[in-house]
Every structure is written in C-alpha cells, then in structure tokens.
PDB file of C-alpha atoms in Angstrom:
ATOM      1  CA  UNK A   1     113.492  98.287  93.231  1.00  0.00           C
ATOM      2  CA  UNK A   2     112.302 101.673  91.827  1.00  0.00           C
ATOM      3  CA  UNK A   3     109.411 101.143  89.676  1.00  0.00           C
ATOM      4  CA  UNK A   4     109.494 102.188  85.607  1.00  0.00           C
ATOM      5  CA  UNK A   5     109.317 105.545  85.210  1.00  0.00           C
ATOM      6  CA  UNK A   6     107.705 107.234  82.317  1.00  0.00           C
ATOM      7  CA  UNK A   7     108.734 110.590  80.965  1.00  0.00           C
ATOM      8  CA  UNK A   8     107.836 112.776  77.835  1.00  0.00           C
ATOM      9  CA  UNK A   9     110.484 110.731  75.172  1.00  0.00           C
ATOM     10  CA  UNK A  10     108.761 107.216  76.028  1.00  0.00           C
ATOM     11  CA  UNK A  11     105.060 108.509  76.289  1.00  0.00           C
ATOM     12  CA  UNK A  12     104.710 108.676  72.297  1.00  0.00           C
ATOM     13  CA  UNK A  13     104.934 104.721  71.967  1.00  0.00           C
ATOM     14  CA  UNK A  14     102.223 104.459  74.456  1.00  0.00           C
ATOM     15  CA  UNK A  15      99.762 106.640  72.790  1.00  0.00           C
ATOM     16  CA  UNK A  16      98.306 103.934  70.302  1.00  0.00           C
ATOM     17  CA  UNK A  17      97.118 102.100  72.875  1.00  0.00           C
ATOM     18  CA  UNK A  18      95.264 104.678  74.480  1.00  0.00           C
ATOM     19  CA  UNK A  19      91.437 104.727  75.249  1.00  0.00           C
ATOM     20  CA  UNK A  20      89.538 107.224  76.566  1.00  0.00           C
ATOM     21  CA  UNK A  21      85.853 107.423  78.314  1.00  0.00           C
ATOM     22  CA  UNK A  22      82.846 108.989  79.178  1.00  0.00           C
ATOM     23  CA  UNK A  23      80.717 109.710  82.664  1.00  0.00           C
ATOM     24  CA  UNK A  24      78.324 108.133  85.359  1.00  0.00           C
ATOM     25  CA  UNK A  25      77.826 110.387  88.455  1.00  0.00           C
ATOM     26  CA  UNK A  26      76.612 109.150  91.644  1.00  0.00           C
ATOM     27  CA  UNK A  27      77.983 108.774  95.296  1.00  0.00           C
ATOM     28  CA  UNK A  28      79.040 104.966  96.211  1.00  0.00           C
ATOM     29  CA  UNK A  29      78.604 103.272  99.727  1.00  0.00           C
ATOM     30  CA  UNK A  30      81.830 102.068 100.729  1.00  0.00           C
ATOM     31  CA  UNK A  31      82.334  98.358  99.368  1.00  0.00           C
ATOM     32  CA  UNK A  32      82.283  95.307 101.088  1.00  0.00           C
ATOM     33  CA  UNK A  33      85.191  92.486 101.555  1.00  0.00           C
ATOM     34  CA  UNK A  34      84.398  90.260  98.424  1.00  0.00           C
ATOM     35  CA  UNK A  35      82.381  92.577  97.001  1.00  0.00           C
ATOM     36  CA  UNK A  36      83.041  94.042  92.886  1.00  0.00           C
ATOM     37  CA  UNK A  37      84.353  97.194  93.644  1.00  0.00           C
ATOM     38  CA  UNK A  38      88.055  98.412  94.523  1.00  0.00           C
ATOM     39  CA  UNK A  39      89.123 101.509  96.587  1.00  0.00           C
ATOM     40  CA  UNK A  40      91.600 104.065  95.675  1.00  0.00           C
ATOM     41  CA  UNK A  41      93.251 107.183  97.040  1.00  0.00           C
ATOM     42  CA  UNK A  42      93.418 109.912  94.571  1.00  0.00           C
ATOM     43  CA  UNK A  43      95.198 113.328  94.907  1.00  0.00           C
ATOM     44  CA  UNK A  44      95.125 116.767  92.684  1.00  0.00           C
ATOM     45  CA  UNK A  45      98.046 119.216  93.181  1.00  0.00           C
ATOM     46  CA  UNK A  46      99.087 121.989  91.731  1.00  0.00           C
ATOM     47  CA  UNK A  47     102.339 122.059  92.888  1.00  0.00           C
ATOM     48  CA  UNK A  48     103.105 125.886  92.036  1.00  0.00           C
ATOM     49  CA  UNK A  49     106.734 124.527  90.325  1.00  0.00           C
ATOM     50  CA  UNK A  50     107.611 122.897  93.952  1.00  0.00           C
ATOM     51  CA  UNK A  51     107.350 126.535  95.625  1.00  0.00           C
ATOM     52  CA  UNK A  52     105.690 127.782  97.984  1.00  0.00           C
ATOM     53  CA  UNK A  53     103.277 131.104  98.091  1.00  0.00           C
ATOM     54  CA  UNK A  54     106.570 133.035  98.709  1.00  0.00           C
ATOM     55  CA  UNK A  55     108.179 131.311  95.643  1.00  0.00           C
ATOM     56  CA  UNK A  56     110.549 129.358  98.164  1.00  0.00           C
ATOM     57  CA  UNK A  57     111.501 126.378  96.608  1.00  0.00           C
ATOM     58  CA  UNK A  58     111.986 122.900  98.238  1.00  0.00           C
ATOM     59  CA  UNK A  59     110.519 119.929  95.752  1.00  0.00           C
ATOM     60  CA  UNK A  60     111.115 117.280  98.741  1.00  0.00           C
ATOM     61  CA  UNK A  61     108.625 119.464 100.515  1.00  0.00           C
ATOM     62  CA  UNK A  62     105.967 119.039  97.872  1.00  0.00           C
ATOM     63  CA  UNK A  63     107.249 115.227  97.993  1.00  0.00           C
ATOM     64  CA  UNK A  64     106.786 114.657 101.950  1.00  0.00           C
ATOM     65  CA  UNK A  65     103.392 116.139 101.432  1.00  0.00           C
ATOM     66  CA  UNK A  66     102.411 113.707  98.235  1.00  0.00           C
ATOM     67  CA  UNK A  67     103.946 110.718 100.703  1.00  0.00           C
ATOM     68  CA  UNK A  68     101.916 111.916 103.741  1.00  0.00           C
ATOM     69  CA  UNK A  69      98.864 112.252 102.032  1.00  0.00           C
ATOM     70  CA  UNK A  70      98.563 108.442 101.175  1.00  0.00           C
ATOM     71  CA  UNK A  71      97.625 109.204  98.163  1.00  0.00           C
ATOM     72  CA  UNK A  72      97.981 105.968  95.429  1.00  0.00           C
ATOM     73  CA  UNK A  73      97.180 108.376  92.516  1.00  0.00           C
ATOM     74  CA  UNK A  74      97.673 112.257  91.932  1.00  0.00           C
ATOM     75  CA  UNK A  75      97.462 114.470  89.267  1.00  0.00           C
ATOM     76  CA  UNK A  76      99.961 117.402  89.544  1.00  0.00           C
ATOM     77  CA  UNK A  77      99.561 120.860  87.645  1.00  0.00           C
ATOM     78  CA  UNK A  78     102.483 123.489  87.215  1.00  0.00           C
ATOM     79  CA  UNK A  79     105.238 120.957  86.918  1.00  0.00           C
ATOM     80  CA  UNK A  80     108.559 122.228  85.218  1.00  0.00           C
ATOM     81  CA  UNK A  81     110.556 119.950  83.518  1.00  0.00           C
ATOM     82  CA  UNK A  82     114.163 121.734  82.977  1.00  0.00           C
ATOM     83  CA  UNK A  83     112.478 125.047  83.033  1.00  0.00           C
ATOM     84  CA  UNK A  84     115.268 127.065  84.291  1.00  0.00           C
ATOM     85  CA  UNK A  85     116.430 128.680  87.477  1.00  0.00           C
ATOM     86  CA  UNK A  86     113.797 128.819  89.637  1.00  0.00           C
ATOM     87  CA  UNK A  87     113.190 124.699  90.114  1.00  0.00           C
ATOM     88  CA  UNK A  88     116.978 123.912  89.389  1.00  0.00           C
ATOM     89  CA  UNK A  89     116.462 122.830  85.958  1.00  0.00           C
ATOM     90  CA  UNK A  90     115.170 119.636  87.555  1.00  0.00           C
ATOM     91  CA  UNK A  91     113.203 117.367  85.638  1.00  0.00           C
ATOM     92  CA  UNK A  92     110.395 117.441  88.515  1.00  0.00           C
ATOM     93  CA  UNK A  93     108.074 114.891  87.504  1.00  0.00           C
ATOM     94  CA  UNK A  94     110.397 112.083  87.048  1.00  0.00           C
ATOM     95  CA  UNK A  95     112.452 113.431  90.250  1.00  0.00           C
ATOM     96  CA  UNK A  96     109.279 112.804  92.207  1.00  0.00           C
ATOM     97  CA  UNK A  97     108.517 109.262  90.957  1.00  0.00           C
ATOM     98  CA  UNK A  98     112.079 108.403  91.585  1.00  0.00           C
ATOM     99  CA  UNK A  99     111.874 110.112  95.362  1.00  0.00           C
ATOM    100  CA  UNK A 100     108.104 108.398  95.593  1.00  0.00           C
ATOM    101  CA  UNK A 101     108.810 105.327  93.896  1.00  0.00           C
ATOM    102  CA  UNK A 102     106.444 105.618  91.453  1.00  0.00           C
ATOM    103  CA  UNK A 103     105.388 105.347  87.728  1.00  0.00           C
ATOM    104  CA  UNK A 104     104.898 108.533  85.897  1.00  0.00           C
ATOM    105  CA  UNK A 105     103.965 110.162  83.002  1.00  0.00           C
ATOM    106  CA  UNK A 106     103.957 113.816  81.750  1.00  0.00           C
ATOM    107  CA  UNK A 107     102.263 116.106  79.363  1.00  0.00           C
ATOM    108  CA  UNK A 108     104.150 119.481  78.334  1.00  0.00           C
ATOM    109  CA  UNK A 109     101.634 121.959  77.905  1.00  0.00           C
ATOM    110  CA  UNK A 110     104.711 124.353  77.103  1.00  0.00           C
ATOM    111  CA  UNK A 111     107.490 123.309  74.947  1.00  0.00           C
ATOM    112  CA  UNK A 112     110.480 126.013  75.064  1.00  0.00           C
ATOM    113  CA  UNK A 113     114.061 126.078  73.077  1.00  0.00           C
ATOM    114  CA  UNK A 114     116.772 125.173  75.498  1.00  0.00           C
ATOM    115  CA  UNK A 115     118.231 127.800  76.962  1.00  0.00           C
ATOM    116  CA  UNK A 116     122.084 129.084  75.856  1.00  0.00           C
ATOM    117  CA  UNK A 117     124.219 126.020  76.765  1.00  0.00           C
ATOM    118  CA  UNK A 118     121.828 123.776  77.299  1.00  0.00           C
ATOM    119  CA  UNK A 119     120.341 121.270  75.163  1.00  0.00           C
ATOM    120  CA  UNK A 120     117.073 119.899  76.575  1.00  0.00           C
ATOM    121  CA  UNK A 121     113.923 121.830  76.054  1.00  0.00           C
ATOM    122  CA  UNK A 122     112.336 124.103  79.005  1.00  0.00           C
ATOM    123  CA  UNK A 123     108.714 122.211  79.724  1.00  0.00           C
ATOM    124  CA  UNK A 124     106.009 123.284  81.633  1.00  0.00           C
ATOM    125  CA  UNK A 125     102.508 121.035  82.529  1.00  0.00           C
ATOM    126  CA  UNK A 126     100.779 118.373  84.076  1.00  0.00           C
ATOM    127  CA  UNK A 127     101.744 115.025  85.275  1.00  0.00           C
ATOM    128  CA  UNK A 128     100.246 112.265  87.178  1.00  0.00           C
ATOM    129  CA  UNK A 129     102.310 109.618  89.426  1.00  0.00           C
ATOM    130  CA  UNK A 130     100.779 105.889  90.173  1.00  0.00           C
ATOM    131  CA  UNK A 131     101.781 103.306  92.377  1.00  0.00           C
ATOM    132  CA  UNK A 132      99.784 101.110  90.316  1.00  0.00           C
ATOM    133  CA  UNK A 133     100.747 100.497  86.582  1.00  0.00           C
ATOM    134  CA  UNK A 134     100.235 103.088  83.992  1.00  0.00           C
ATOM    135  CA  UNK A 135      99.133 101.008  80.624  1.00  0.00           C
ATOM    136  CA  UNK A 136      99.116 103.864  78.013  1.00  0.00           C
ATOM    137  CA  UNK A 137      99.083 107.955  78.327  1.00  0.00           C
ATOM    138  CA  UNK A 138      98.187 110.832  76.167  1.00  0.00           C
ATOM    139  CA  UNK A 139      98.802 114.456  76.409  1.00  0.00           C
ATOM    140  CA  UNK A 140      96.022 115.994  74.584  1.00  0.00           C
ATOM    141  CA  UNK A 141      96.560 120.131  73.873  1.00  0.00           C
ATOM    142  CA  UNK A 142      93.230 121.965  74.497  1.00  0.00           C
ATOM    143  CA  UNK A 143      92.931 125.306  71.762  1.00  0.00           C
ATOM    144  CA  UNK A 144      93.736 128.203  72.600  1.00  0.00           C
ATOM    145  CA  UNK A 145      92.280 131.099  71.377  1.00  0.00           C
ATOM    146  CA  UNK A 146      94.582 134.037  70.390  1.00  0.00           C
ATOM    147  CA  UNK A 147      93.919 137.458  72.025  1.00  0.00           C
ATOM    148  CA  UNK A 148      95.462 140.535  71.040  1.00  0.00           C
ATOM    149  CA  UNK A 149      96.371 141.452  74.925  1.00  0.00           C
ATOM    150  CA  UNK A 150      97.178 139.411  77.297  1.00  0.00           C
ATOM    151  CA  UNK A 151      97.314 136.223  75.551  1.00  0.00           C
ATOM    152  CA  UNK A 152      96.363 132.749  77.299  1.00  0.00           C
ATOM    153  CA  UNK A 153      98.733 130.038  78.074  1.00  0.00           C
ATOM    154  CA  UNK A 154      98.439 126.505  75.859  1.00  0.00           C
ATOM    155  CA  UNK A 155      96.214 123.861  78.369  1.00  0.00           C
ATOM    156  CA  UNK A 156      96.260 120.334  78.371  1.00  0.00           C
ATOM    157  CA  UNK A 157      94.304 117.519  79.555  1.00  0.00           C
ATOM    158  CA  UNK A 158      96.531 114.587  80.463  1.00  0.00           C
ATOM    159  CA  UNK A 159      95.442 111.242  80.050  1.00  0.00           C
ATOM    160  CA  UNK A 160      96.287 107.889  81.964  1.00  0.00           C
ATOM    161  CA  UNK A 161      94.946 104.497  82.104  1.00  0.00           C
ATOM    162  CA  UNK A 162      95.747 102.915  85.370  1.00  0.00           C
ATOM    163  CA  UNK A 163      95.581  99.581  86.509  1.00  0.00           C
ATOM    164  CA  UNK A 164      94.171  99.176  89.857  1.00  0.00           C
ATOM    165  CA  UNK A 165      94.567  95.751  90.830  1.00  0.00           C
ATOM    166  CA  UNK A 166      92.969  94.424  87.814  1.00  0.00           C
ATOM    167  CA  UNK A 167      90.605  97.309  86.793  1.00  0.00           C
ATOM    168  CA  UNK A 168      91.503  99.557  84.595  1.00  0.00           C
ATOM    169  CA  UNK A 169      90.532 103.525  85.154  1.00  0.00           C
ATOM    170  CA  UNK A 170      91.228 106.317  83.052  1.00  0.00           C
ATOM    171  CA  UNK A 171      92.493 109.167  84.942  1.00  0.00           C
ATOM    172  CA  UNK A 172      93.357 112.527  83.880  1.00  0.00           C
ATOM    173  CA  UNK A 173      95.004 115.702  85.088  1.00  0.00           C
ATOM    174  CA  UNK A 174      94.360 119.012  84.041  1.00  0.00           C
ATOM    175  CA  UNK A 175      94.759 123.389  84.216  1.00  0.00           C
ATOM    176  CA  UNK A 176      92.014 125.059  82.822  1.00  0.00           C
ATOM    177  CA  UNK A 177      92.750 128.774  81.626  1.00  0.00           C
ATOM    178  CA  UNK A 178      92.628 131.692  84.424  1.00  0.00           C
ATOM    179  CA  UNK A 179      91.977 134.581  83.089  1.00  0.00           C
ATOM    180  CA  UNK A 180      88.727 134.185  80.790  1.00  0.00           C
ATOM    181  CA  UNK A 181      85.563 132.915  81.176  1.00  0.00           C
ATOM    182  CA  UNK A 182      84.781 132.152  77.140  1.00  0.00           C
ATOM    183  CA  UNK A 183      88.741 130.202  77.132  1.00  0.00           C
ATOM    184  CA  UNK A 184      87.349 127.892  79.926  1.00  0.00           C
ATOM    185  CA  UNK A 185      84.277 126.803  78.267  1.00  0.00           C
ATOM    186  CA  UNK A 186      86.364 126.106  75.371  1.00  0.00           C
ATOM    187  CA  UNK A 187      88.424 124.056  77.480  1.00  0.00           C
ATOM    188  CA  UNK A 188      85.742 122.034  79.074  1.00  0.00           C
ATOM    189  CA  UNK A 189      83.972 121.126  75.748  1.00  0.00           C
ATOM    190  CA  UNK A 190      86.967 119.408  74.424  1.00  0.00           C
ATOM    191  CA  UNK A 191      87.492 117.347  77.557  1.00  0.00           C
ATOM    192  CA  UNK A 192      84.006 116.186  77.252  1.00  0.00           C
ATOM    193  CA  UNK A 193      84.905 115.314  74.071  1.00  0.00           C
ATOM    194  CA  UNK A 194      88.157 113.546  74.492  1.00  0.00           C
ATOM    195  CA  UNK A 195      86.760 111.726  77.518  1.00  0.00           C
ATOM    196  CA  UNK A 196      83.139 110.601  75.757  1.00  0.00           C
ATOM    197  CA  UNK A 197      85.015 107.597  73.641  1.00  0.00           C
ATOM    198  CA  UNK A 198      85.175 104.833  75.861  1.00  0.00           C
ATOM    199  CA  UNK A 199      83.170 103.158  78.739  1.00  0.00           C
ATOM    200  CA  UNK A 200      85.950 102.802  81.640  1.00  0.00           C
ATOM    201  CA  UNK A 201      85.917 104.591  84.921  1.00  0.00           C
ATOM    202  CA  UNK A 202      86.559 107.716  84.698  1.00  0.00           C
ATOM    203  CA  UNK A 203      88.601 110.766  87.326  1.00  0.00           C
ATOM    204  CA  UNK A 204      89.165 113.974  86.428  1.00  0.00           C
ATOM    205  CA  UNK A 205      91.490 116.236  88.712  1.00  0.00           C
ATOM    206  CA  UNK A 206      92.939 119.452  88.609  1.00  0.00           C
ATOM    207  CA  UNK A 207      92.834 123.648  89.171  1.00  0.00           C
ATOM    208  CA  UNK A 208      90.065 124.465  86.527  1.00  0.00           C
ATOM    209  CA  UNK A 209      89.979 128.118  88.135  1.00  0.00           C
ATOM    210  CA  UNK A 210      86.824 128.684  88.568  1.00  0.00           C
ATOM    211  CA  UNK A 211      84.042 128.047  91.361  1.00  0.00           C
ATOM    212  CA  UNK A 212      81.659 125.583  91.510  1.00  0.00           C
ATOM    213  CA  UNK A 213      78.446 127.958  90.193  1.00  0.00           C
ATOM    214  CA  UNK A 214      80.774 128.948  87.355  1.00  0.00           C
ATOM    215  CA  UNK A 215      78.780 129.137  84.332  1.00  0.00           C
ATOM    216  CA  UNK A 216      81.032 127.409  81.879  1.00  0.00           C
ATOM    217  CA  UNK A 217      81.794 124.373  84.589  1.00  0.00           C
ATOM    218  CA  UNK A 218      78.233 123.242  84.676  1.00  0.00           C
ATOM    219  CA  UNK A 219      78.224 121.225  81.198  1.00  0.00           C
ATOM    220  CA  UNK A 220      81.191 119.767  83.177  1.00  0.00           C
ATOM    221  CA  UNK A 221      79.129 118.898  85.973  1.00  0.00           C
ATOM    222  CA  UNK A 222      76.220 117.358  84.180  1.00  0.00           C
ATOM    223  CA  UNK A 223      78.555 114.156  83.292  1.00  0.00           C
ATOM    224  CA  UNK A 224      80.849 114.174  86.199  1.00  0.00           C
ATOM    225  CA  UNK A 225      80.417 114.315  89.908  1.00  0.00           C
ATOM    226  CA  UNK A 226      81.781 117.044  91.565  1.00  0.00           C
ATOM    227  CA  UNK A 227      83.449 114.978  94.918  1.00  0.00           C
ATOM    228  CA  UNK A 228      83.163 117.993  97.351  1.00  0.00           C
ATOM    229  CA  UNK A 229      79.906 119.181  96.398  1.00  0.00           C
ATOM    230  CA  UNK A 230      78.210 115.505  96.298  1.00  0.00           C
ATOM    231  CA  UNK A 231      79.600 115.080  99.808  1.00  0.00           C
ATOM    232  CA  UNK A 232      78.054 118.319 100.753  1.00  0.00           C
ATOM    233  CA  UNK A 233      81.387 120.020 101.327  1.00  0.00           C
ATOM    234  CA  UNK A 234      81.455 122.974  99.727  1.00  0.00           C
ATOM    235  CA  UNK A 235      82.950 125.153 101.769  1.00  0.00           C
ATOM    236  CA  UNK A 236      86.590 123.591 101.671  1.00  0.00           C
ATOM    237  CA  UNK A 237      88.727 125.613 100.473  1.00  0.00           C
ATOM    238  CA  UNK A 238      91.707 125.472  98.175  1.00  0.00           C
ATOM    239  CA  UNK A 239      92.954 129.026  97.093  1.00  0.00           C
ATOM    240  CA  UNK A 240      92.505 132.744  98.319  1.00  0.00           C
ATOM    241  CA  UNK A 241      93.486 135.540  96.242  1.00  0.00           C
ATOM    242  CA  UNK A 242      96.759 137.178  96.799  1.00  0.00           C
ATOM    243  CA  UNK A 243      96.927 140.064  98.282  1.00  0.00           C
ATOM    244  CA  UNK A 244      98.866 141.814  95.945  1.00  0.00           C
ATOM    245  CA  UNK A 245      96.541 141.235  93.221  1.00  0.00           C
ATOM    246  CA  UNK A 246      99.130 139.565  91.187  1.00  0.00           C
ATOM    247  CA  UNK A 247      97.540 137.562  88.272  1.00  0.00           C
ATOM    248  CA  UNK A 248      96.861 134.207  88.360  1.00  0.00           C
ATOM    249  CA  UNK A 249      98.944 134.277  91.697  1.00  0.00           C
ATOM    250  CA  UNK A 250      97.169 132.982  95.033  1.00  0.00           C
ATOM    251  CA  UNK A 251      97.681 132.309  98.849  1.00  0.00           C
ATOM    252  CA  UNK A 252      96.549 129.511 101.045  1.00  0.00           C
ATOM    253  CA  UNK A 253      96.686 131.616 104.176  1.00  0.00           C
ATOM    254  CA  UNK A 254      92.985 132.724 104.056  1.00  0.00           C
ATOM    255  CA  UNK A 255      91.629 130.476 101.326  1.00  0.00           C
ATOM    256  CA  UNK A 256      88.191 131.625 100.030  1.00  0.00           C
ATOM    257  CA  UNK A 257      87.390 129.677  96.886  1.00  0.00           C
ATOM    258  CA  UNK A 258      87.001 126.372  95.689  1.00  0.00           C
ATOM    259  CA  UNK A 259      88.740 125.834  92.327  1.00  0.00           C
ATOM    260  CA  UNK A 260      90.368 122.371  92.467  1.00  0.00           C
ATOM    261  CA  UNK A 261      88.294 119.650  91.470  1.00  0.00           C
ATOM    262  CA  UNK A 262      88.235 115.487  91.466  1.00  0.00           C
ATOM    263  CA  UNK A 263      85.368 114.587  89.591  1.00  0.00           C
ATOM    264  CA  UNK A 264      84.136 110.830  88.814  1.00  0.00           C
ATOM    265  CA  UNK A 265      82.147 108.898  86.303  1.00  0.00           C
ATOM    266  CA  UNK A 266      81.425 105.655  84.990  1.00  0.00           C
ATOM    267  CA  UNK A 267      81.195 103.834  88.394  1.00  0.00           C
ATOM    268  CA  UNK A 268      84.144 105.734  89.657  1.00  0.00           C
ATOM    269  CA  UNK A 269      82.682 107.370  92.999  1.00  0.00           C
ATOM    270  CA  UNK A 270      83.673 109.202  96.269  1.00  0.00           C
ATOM    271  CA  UNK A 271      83.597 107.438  99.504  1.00  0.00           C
ATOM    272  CA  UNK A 272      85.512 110.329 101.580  1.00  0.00           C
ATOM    273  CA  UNK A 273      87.490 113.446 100.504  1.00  0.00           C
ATOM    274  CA  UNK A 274      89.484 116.287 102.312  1.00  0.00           C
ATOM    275  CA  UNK A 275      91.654 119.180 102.113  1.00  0.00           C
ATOM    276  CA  UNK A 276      95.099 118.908 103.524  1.00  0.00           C
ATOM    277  CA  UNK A 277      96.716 121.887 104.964  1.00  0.00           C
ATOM    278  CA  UNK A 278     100.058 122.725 103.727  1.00  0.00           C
ATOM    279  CA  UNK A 279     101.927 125.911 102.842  1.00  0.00           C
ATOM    280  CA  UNK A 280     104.520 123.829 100.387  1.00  0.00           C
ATOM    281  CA  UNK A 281     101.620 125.500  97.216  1.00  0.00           C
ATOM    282  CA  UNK A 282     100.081 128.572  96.909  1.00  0.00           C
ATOM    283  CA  UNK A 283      97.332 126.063  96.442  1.00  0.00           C
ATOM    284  CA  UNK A 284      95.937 123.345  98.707  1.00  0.00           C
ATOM    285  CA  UNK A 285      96.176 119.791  97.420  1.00  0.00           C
ATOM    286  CA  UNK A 286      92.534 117.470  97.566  1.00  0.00           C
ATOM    287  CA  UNK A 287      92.369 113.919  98.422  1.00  0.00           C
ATOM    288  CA  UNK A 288      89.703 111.707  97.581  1.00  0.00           C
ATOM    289  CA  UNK A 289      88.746 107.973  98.774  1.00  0.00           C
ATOM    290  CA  UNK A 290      86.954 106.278  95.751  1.00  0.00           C
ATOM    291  CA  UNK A 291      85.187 103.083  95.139  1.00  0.00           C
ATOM    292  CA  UNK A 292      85.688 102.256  91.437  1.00  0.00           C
ATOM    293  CA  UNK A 293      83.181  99.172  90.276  1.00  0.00           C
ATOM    294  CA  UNK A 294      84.684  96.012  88.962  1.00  0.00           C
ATOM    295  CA  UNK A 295      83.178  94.091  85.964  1.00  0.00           C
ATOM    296  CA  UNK A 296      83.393  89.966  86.292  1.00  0.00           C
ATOM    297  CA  UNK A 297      86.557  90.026  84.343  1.00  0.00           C
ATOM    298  CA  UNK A 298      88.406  92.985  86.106  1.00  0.00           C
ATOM    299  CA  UNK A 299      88.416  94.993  83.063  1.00  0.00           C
ATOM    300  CA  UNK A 300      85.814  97.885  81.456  1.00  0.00           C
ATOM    301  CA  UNK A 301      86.388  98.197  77.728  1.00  0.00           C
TER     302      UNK A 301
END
C-alpha cells in the first residue's frame, strides 16, 4: 500500500511539533550487530526540475536514479510543484513519493499566482522523501537581501524529523544563494541558528554553491562534518561550469567543483559516501552511508 504522503497543505499542522538541533562532528566506525547505533542511506539531489543539462525532461529518469541509488533518505533541491510548462505542471515531489513509495514533505521557497486558467499556485523548492516516517516538518525561509540588480532568489532550509527505526534524526534539505558571496553567509548563519535548538542527530544536504575553502562555509564546517572531506575525498565532483557561461547553469560532463554537501552532527556520522554518475541533472546526486547513535530509549530529545 502506498505510504502517506505529505505535501505543502498538510505540512502546517505538523509544524508545532517540530524540533530542531545542533552539531557533533566526527567520523564513526561502522556499528556492530547489537550494538546502539543504526545505519542509514542518505541522498542530496538537485534535481534541476527533473531535466537534464540540455533541459530534456523525463521525471521517471530522476526517479530510476533516486530508486537505484538505494538511498532511504534524500533531500531534493529545484523541485517544481505546478510550475508550468517545462515539468508538465506536475506536482513533482508528491509524484515521486507516489512513483517511490514514499513519505514526503515540501518547502516552497517560491510561491507564484496561478497561471491564467489555473487555480493552484506555481511552487518552486526543496523537498525530502523517507521510507521511514516523517514525524513533523518545517519550511523555514532564509532572508534575502534586496539588490538593486540582479536580485537573489528566496532560500529555504527544509526541516524533517525522521524516524529511523526508533531514533529520531532531524534532517534537512537546502539551496544556498549562487550568485553572492555576502547572501551565502547570510544563509549559513541562520541555519546554524535554526538547527542549534535541540540535541537530536543532525544531516544537512544540499547545493550550497560554493567549494569547500569557501570563506563563508567554514562557520558551517566548524559544527558539522563535511562527509567528503572527512573521508578524504575531495576531489569528487558534482558540477562543472557550463560552457556557455549561463548563470547559475552547470554541466556534469567535465565536473570540476564540489558544491553539494551532506554534513552530520550530533552522533550522526559517515561510514561510506560516493558520487553517482548520471546525466538525468546538470548536477550529480551524493550518497552517504551513516551510522546515527542510539540512546537506551531509541529517542534523542
């Protein structure tokens, strides 16, 4: 039987119950049968709207990939949700929970008037699907500061507490701002600040666009554990530049730079993580393999 799915009109009544959390770094030995930890398979994705660097469009694509991966959790970025034309007006997050069989939530970063004849609003932002339960969700909006030229698209931080066989995880997908440094740092201040409330495991993924040694990353860096870097691989790539020098546009032909991230805290720690190869993005979707640590009763408050 599909699972319950989750979409933007039934988040709101989950958002009391919310609690959010703070870090813990450190790289985990894998656990033993018996032992108080639990493993996981997390995934970040930005799915690029379901197309693919050529702005081909096939969202079962993007699915076969999520499916492949064996992924139990993933955090998408650049999901449309009745957008228009270009993804079929699909509602893509809970079209890949149903095709998945998965629970989902969603966070509209952008909110749009229908368009003429139509009478759901055009939505545009993160998601994350869960074979395990999703307890509560938030979609927290990051600021955005106004610029003159060139303005920056609203960012959110989605939030999601999971429960993994008993232990509850917060997990969170996000989309950090591409085209200025000062916007970024912004960004990763209030995530710090959401995510410093409570004491549960904590994952961060997403595109944060921007490289490791990026300046306004590294307050980022000093509470959670960069997976790739900790596991001294730095070098996998997830995006090149396109050619064309379109903004904010990319390529995974020749990818150069590493700018999609699963980070870990609070006992939440990477066992194993790759890069999968896949032109269904003009990005390349991350996989982790974490060990999260279980308290006596199952449950971190």
């Amino acid at each position: 039987m599909l699972k319950k799915l989750l979409t933007t009109g039934s988040v709101a009544a989950l958002i009391a119950g919310s609690t959010l959390l703070g870090a813990g770094p450190a790289l985990a030995a894998p656990s033993k049968a018996g032992g108080k930890s639990t493993e996981v398979t997390v995934m970040s994705f930005n799915i690029h709207y379901g197309a693919d660097g050529d702005n081909q469009f096939d969202l079962e694509r993007t699915a076969s990939v999520i499916e492949d991966s064996g992924a139990e959790i993933i955090g998408l970025q650049e999901v449309d949700n009745r957008w228009g034309s270009r993804s079929e007006f699909l509602d893509e997050a809970q079209w890949l929970a149903e095709r998945l069989d998965m629970h989902v939530v969603y966070g509209a970063n952008l909110d749009e008037p229908p368009l003429p004849g139509d009478v759901d609003n055009r939505q545009y932002g993160n998601a994350i699907l869960s074979e395990y339960p999703i307890i509560s969700s938030e979609n927290h909006l990051l600021t955005n500061i106004e610029y003159e030229e060139r303005p920056t698209e609203q960012r959110g931080l989605l939030e999601a507490v999971v429960n993994v066989r008993g232990n509850h995880i917060a997990f969170y997908s996000t989309h950090l701002d591409f085209q200025r440094e000062e916007q970024r740092a912004l960004q990763v201040e209030e995530i710090l600040d959401i995510t410093d409330t409570s004491k549960r495991p904590a994952v961060i993924v997403g595109d944060l666009n921007a490289e490791p040694d990026a300046p306004e990353l590294q307050p980022l860096f000093s509470v959670f554990t960069d997976t790739f870097a900790a596991l001294g691989q730095d070098d996998d790539y997830t995006f090149g530049p396109d050619l064309e020098g379109l903004p904010g546009s990319g390529s995974v032909e020749n990818p150069s730079l590493r700018i999609d991230y699963i980070l870990t805290a609070r006992g939440a720690t990477a066992t194993s993580a790759r890069v999968i190869q896949t032109t269904a993005s003009d990005h390349l979707p991350i996989v982790a393999d974490l060990s999260i640590t279980k308290t006596p009763n199952g449950k971190v408050k």
